[in-house]
PDB file of C-alpha atoms in Angstrom:
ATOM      1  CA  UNK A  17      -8.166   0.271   9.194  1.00 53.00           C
ATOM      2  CA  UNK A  18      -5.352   0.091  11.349  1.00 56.00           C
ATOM      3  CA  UNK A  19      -5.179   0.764  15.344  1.00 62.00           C
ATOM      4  CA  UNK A  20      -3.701   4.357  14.479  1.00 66.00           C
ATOM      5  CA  UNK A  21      -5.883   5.190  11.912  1.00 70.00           C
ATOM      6  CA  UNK A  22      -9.883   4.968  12.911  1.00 78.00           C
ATOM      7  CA  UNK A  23     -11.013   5.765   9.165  1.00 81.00           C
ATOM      8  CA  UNK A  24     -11.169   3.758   6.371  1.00 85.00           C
ATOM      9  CA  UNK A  25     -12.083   3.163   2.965  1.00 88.00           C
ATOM     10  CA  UNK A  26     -13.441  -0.454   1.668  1.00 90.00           C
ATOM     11  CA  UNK A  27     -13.508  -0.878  -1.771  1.00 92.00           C
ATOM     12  CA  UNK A  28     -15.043  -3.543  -4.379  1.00 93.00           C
ATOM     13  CA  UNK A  29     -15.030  -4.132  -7.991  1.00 93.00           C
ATOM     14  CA  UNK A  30     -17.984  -5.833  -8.645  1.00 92.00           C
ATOM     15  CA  UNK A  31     -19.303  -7.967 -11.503  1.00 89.00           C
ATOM     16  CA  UNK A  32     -20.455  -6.680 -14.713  1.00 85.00           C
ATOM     17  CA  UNK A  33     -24.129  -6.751 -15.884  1.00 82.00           C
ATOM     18  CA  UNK A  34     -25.186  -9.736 -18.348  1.00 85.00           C
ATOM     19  CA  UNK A  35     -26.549  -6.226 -20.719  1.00 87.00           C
ATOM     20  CA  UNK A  36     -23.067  -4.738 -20.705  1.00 88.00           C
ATOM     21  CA  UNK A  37     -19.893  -6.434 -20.639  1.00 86.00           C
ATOM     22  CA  UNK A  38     -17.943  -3.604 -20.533  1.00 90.00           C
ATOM     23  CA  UNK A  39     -19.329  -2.477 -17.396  1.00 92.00           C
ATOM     24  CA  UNK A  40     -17.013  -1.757 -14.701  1.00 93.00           C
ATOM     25  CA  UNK A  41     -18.514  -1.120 -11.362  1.00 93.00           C
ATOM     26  CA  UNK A  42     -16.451  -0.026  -8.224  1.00 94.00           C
ATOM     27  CA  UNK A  43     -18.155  -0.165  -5.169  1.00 94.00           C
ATOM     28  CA  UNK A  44     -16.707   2.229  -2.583  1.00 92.00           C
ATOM     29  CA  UNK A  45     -17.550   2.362   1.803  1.00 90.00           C
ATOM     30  CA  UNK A  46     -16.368   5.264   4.105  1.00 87.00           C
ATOM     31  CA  UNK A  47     -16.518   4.390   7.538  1.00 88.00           C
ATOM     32  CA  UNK A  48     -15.336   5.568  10.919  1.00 87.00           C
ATOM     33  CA  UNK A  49     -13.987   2.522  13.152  1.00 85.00           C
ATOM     34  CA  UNK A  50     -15.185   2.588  16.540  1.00 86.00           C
ATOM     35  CA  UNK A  51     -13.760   0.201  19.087  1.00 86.00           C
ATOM     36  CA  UNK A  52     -15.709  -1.302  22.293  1.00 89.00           C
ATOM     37  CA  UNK A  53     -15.543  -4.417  24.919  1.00 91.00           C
ATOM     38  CA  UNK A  54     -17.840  -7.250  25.232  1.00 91.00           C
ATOM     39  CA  UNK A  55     -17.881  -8.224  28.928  1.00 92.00           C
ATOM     40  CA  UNK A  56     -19.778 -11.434  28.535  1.00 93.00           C
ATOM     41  CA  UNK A  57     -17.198 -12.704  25.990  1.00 91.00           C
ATOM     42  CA  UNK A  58     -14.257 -10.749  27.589  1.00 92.00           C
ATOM     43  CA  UNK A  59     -13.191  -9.635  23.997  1.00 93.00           C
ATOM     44  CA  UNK A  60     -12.344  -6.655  21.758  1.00 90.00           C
ATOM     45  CA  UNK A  61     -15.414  -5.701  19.330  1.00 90.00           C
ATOM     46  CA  UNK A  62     -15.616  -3.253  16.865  1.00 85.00           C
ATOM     47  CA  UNK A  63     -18.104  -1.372  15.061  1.00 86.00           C
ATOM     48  CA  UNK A  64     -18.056   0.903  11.747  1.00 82.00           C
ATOM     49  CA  UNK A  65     -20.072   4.199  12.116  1.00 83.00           C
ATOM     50  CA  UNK A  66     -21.008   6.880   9.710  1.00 80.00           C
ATOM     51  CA  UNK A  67     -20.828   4.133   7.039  1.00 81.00           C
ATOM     52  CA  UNK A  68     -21.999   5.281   3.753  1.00 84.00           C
ATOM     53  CA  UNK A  69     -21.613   3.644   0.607  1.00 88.00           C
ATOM     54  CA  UNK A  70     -21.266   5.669  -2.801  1.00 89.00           C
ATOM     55  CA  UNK A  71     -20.934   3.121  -6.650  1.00 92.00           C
ATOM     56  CA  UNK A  72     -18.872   4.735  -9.429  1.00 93.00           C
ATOM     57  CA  UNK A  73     -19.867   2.594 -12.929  1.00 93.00           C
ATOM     58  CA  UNK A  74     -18.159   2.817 -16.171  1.00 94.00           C
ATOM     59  CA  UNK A  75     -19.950   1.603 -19.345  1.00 92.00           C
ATOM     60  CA  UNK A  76     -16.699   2.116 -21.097  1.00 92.00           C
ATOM     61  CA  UNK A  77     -14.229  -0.562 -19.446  1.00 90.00           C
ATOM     62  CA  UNK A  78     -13.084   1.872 -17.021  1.00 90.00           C
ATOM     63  CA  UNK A  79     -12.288   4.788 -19.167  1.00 92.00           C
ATOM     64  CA  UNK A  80     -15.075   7.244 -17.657  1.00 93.00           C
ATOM     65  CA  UNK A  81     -16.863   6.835 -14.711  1.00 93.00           C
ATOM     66  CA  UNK A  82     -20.041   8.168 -13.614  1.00 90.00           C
ATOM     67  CA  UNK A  83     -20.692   8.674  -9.376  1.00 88.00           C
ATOM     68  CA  UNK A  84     -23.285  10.709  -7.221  1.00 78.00           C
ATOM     69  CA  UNK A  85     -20.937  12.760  -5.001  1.00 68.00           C
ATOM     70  CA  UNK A  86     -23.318  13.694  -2.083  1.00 72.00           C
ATOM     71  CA  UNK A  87     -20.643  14.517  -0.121  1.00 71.00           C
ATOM     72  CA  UNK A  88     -17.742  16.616   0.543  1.00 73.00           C
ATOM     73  CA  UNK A  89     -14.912  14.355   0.188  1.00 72.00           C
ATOM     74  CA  UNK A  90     -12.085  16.799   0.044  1.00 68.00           C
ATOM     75  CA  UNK A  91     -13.065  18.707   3.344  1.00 71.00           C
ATOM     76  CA  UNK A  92     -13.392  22.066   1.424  1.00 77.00           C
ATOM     77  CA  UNK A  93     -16.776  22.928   2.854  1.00 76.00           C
ATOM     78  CA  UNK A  94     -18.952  22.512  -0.503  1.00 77.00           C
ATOM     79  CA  UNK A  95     -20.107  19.848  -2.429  1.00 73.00           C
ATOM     80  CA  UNK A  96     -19.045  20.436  -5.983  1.00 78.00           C
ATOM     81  CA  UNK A  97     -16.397  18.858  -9.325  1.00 83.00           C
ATOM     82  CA  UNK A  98     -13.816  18.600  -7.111  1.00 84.00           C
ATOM     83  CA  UNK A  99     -15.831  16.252  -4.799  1.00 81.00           C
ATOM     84  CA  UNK A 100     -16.836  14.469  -7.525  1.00 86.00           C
ATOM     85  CA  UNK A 101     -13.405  13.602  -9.051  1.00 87.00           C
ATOM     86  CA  UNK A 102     -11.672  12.446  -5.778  1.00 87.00           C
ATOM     87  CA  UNK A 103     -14.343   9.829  -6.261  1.00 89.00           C
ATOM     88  CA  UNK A 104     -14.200   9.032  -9.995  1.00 92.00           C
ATOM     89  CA  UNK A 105      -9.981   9.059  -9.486  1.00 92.00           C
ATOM     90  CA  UNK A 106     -10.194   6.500  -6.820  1.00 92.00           C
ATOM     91  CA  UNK A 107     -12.531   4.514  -8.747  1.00 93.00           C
ATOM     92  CA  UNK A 108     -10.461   4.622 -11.731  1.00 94.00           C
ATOM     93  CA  UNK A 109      -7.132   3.685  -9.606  1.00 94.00           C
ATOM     94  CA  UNK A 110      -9.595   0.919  -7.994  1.00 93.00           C
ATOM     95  CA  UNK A 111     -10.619  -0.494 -11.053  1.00 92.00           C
ATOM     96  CA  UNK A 112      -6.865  -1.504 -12.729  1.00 91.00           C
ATOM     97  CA  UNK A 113      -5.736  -3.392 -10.037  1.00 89.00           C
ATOM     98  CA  UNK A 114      -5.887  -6.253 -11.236  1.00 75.00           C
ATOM     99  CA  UNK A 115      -5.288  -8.869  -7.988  1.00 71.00           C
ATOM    100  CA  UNK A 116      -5.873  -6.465  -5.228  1.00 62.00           C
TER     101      UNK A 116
END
């Protein structure tokens, strides 16, 4: 997140299970950023609010991915498919970088 910009996405591609090798599992964090000031310190903190966390896992090697959208991610005013793949495409981007 940048000074401009008070949102931000975190993102993690995280190991595979010993069961599946194939797994590919891209953990994903929406936050808001929320700047304050410590007076004992005298410094700059900041905070992340509204954090929630949402996993996208492929038992294909990243072909298909599979994610609970609870949310409405494309500010449409309904949870539904299109939710779901603005999640699944960003965990499919996510997962071919390679050295991120």
């Amino acid at each position: 997140m940048s000074f401009y910009n008070q949102r931000g996405v975190f993102l993690q591609l995280l190991r595979p299970s010993i069961v599946s090798p194939k797994e590919v599992r891209v953990s994903m964090q929406f936050a808001l950023k929320e700047e304050g000031y410590d007076p004992v310190n005298r410094d700059v903190t900041f905070s992340l609010l509204d954090s929630t966390l949402r996993e996208a896992v492929s038992h294909d090697g990243g072909v298909t991915f599979t994610i609970n959208a609870h949310a409405d991610m494309d500010a449409d005013g309904d949870i539904d498919l299109q939710d779901k793949a603005v999640l699944v495409g960003l965990a499919k981007a996510y997962s071919k970088i390679i050295n991120p």
